[in-house]
Amino acid sequence: MALRLGDIAPDFEQDSSEGRIRFHAWLGDSWGVLFSHPADYTPVCTTELGLTARLKDEFARRGVKAIALSVDNVDSHRGWIQDINETQSTQVNFPILADGDRKVSQLYDMIHPNANETLTVRSLFIIDPKKKVRLIITYPASTGRNFNEILRVIDSLQLTDNHSVATPGNWQDGDDVVIVPSLKDEAVIREKFPKGYQAVRPYLRLTPQPNK
Ligand code: BEZ
């Protein structure tokens, strides 16, 4: 059955451009972003991997490790990484899994046979430090993903986990957030949100972003 939000991300052992990886051990206590690509030496993937490398500091600031995957082999990955470094003016600083036997692709349901029988689609999973899957997105092969949106979702998830708030539609870092509906105790609310809140409706309570 396909993975769903809240499931434990399946563990695996697989080769990569940085050696053999045992996924859960490699993640350690970090958040993780696992994302698949249709193939090496393809234009959209080249830009996505370059972007991810250039966002290294942004991922690190949030305690996130990135790991990519395609079904090509380690030698191919290593050659392609040189191309990415040259053409995208960066240094790829995360592993690319070499999933030739489709072990990980199948575990994470990354091959959609009606789109392509053998290659992975553009899947992406955000995994939290308890190894729970917190976001799943699937993009078509011809559309590169927006990695600023991935960072935005990580910020939102971390705010929810740390401050009991959720983020409204189109929320950007620094905008007001909403107090989660399950939080009802006024004393707890006052303590958690010393800047106060505005109750537009009893279920819609806006408060300044707590970590700003
Ligand atoms: C790619 O660069 O990965 C790609 C481009 C067009 C269609 C499919 C894939």
CSV table of C-alpha atoms and ligand atoms in Angstrom, one decimal:
chain,number,residue,atom,x,y,z
A,1,MET,CA,0.0,0.0,0.0
A,2,ALA,CA,1.2,3.5,-0.8
A,3,LEU,CA,2.8,5.5,2.0
A,4,ARG,CA,0.5,8.0,3.8
A,5,LEU,CA,1.1,11.0,6.1
A,6,GLY,CA,1.9,9.9,9.6
A,7,ASP,CA,3.4,6.6,8.5
A,8,ILE,CA,6.9,5.7,9.6
A,9,ALA,CA,9.2,6.3,6.6
A,10,PRO,CA,10.5,2.8,5.6
A,11,ASP,CA,14.1,2.1,6.4
A,12,PHE,CA,16.4,0.8,3.7
A,13,GLU,CA,20.0,0.2,2.9
A,14,GLN,CA,21.2,1.4,-0.6
A,15,ASP,CA,24.3,2.5,-2.5
A,16,SER,CA,24.8,6.2,-3.1
A,17,SER,CA,27.2,8.7,-4.5
A,18,GLU,CA,28.6,9.0,-0.9
A,19,GLY,CA,28.8,5.2,-0.2
A,20,ARG,CA,26.3,2.8,1.3
A,21,ILE,CA,23.5,4.4,3.2
A,22,ARG,CA,21.4,2.9,6.0
A,23,PHE,CA,18.6,5.4,5.9
A,24,HIS,CA,17.3,5.7,9.5
A,25,ALA,CA,20.9,5.7,10.9
A,26,TRP,CA,21.9,8.3,8.3
A,27,LEU,CA,19.0,10.5,9.3
A,28,GLY,CA,19.9,10.3,13.0
A,29,ASP,CA,17.9,13.0,14.8
A,30,SER,CA,17.6,15.3,11.8
A,31,TRP,CA,14.6,16.1,9.6
A,32,GLY,CA,14.9,14.6,6.1
A,33,VAL,CA,13.9,15.5,2.6
A,34,LEU,CA,14.0,12.4,0.3
A,35,PHE,CA,13.3,13.2,-3.4
A,36,SER,CA,13.4,11.2,-6.6
A,37,HIS,CA,14.3,12.2,-10.1
A,38,PRO,CA,13.5,10.4,-13.4
A,39,ALA,CA,17.1,10.1,-14.6
A,40,ASP,CA,20.7,11.5,-14.5
A,41,TYR,CA,21.8,14.0,-17.1
A,42,THR,CA,18.4,15.4,-17.6
A,43,PRO,CA,17.8,19.2,-17.6
A,44,VAL,CA,15.1,19.7,-15.0
A,45,CYS,CA,16.8,17.4,-12.5
A,46,THR,CA,20.1,19.2,-13.0
A,47,THR,CA,18.6,22.5,-11.9
A,48,GLU,CA,16.8,20.9,-9.0
A,49,LEU,CA,19.9,19.3,-7.6
A,50,GLY,CA,21.8,22.5,-8.1
A,51,LEU,CA,19.1,24.5,-6.2
A,52,THR,CA,19.2,22.0,-3.3
A,53,ALA,CA,22.9,22.3,-3.1
A,54,ARG,CA,22.7,26.1,-3.0
A,55,LEU,CA,20.1,25.9,-0.2
A,56,LYS,CA,22.5,24.0,2.0
A,57,ASP,CA,22.6,26.7,4.7
A,58,GLU,CA,18.8,27.0,4.7
A,59,PHE,CA,18.4,23.2,5.2
A,60,ALA,CA,21.1,23.1,7.9
A,61,ARG,CA,19.5,26.0,9.8
A,62,ARG,CA,16.3,23.9,10.1
A,63,GLY,CA,18.2,20.7,11.0
A,64,VAL,CA,17.3,19.0,7.7
A,65,LYS,CA,19.3,16.5,5.6
A,66,ALA,CA,18.6,16.2,1.9
A,67,ILE,CA,19.0,13.0,-0.1
A,68,ALA,CA,18.1,12.5,-3.8
A,69,LEU,CA,17.4,9.3,-5.7
A,70,SER,CA,17.4,8.1,-9.3
A,71,VAL,CA,17.6,4.6,-10.7
A,72,ASP,CA,21.0,5.3,-12.4
A,73,ASN,CA,24.2,3.9,-11.0
A,74,VAL,CA,26.9,5.4,-8.7
A,75,ASP,CA,29.3,6.0,-11.6
A,76,SER,CA,26.7,7.9,-13.5
A,77,HIS,CA,25.8,9.9,-10.4
A,78,ARG,CA,29.4,10.9,-9.8
A,79,GLY,CA,29.9,12.1,-13.4
A,80,TRP,CA,26.6,13.9,-13.3
A,81,ILE,CA,27.5,15.6,-10.0
A,82,GLN,CA,30.5,17.2,-11.8
A,83,ASP,CA,28.2,18.5,-14.4
A,84,ILE,CA,25.8,19.9,-11.8
A,85,ASN,CA,28.6,21.6,-10.0
A,86,GLU,CA,29.9,23.2,-13.2
A,87,THR,CA,26.6,24.3,-14.7
A,88,GLN,CA,24.8,25.3,-11.5
A,89,SER,CA,27.8,27.0,-9.9
A,90,THR,CA,27.6,25.0,-6.7
A,91,GLN,CA,29.0,21.9,-5.0
A,92,VAL,CA,26.5,19.0,-4.6
A,93,ASN,CA,26.8,18.4,-0.8
A,94,PHE,CA,24.3,15.6,-0.3
A,95,PRO,CA,24.1,12.0,-1.4
A,96,ILE,CA,22.2,10.7,-4.5
A,97,LEU,CA,20.9,7.2,-4.0
A,98,ALA,CA,21.6,4.7,-6.8
A,99,ASP,CA,18.4,2.7,-6.9
A,100,GLY,CA,19.2,0.4,-9.8
A,101,ASP,CA,17.2,-2.5,-8.2
A,102,ARG,CA,14.3,-0.1,-7.5
A,103,LYS,CA,14.3,-1.2,-3.8
A,104,VAL,CA,13.7,2.3,-2.5
A,105,SER,CA,11.5,3.4,-5.4
A,106,GLN,CA,9.1,0.6,-4.7
A,107,LEU,CA,9.1,1.1,-0.9
A,108,TYR,CA,8.2,4.7,-1.4
A,109,ASP,CA,5.9,4.1,-4.4
A,110,MET,CA,8.0,6.4,-6.7
A,111,ILE,CA,7.3,4.5,-9.9
A,112,HIS,CA,3.9,5.3,-11.4
A,113,PRO,CA,3.6,2.9,-14.3
A,114,ASN,CA,1.1,4.9,-16.2
A,115,ALA,CA,3.5,7.8,-16.3
A,116,ASN,CA,6.6,5.8,-16.9
A,117,GLU,CA,7.1,2.0,-16.5
A,118,THR,CA,10.7,2.1,-15.2
A,119,LEU,CA,11.7,5.6,-14.1
A,120,THR,CA,10.7,7.3,-10.9
A,121,VAL,CA,8.4,10.4,-11.0
A,122,ARG,CA,9.3,13.5,-9.1
A,123,SER,CA,8.3,12.4,-5.6
A,124,LEU,CA,9.3,14.2,-2.4
A,125,PHE,CA,8.9,13.3,1.2
A,126,ILE,CA,9.5,15.4,4.3
A,127,ILE,CA,10.4,13.1,7.3
A,128,ASP,CA,10.5,14.3,10.9
A,129,PRO,CA,13.1,13.3,13.6
A,130,LYS,CA,10.7,10.6,14.8
A,131,LYS,CA,10.9,9.2,11.2
A,132,LYS,CA,7.3,10.1,10.5
A,133,VAL,CA,6.3,11.1,7.0
A,134,ARG,CA,5.0,14.7,7.2
A,135,LEU,CA,4.6,15.7,3.5
A,136,ILE,CA,4.3,13.8,0.3
A,137,ILE,CA,4.2,15.6,-3.1
A,138,THR,CA,4.4,14.1,-6.6
A,139,TYR,CA,5.3,16.3,-9.5
A,140,PRO,CA,5.3,15.3,-13.2
A,141,ALA,CA,8.7,14.6,-14.8
A,142,SER,CA,8.6,17.8,-16.8
A,143,THR,CA,7.9,20.2,-13.9
A,144,GLY,CA,10.8,21.1,-11.5
A,145,ARG,CA,9.8,21.5,-7.9
A,146,ASN,CA,9.8,24.8,-5.9
A,147,PHE,CA,12.4,24.2,-3.1
A,148,ASN,CA,11.4,27.5,-1.4
A,149,GLU,CA,8.0,25.9,-0.9
A,150,ILE,CA,9.7,22.9,0.6
A,151,LEU,CA,11.5,25.2,3.1
A,152,ARG,CA,8.1,26.9,3.8
A,153,VAL,CA,6.4,23.6,4.7
A,154,ILE,CA,9.3,22.7,7.0
A,155,ASP,CA,9.0,26.0,8.7
A,156,SER,CA,5.3,25.5,9.1
A,157,LEU,CA,5.7,21.9,10.5
A,158,GLN,CA,8.4,23.0,12.9
A,159,LEU,CA,6.1,25.9,14.1
A,160,THR,CA,3.3,23.5,14.7
A,161,ASP,CA,5.5,21.0,16.6
A,162,ASN,CA,7.2,23.7,18.7
A,163,HIS,CA,4.5,26.3,19.3
A,164,SER,CA,1.0,24.7,18.7
A,165,VAL,CA,0.2,27.0,15.7
A,166,ALA,CA,-0.8,26.3,12.2
A,167,THR,CA,-0.1,28.4,9.1
A,168,PRO,CA,-2.7,30.0,6.9
A,169,GLY,CA,-2.9,29.7,3.1
A,170,ASN,CA,-0.1,31.5,1.4
A,171,TRP,CA,1.6,32.0,4.7
A,172,GLN,CA,5.2,33.3,4.6
A,173,ASP,CA,7.7,33.5,7.4
A,174,GLY,CA,6.9,36.4,9.6
A,175,ASP,CA,3.1,36.5,8.8
A,176,ASP,CA,0.5,35.9,11.5
A,177,VAL,CA,-0.3,32.3,12.3
A,178,VAL,CA,-3.3,30.6,13.7
A,179,ILE,CA,-3.7,28.9,17.1
A,180,VAL,CA,-4.5,25.2,16.6
A,181,PRO,CA,-8.2,24.6,17.3
A,182,SER,CA,-7.4,21.9,19.8
A,183,LEU,CA,-5.9,24.5,22.2
A,184,LYS,CA,-8.9,25.8,24.3
A,185,ASP,CA,-7.5,26.5,27.8
A,186,GLU,CA,-7.3,30.3,28.1
A,187,ALA,CA,-4.6,30.2,30.8
A,188,VAL,CA,-2.4,28.0,28.5
A,189,ILE,CA,-3.1,30.3,25.5
A,190,ARG,CA,-2.1,33.4,27.5
A,191,GLU,CA,1.1,31.7,28.6
A,192,LYS,CA,2.0,30.4,25.1
A,193,PHE,CA,1.1,33.5,23.3
A,194,PRO,CA,2.1,36.5,25.4
A,195,LYS,CA,1.7,38.9,22.4
A,196,GLY,CA,-2.0,38.1,22.5
A,197,TYR,CA,-4.4,36.9,19.8
A,198,GLN,CA,-7.3,38.2,17.7
A,199,ALA,CA,-10.3,35.9,17.6
A,200,VAL,CA,-11.9,36.6,14.2
A,201,ARG,CA,-14.2,33.7,15.0
A,202,PRO,CA,-13.9,31.3,18.0
A,203,TYR,CA,-12.2,28.8,15.6
A,204,LEU,CA,-10.1,31.4,13.8
A,205,ARG,CA,-7.6,32.9,16.3
A,206,LEU,CA,-4.7,34.9,14.8
A,207,THR,CA,-1.5,35.5,16.7
A,208,PRO,CA,2.0,36.9,15.7
A,209,GLN,CA,4.5,34.2,14.7
A,210,PRO,CA,5.8,33.1,18.1
A,211,ASN,CA,9.4,32.6,17.2
A,212,LYS,CA,9.9,36.1,15.7
B,1,BEZ,C1,13.9,16.2,-17.1
B,1,BEZ,O1,14.7,17.1,-17.3
B,1,BEZ,O2,14.0,15.5,-16.2
B,1,BEZ,C2,12.7,16.1,-18.0
B,1,BEZ,C3,12.5,17.1,-18.9
B,1,BEZ,C4,11.4,17.0,-19.8
B,1,BEZ,C5,10.5,15.9,-19.7
B,1,BEZ,C6,10.8,14.9,-18.7
B,1,BEZ,C7,11.9,15.0,-17.9
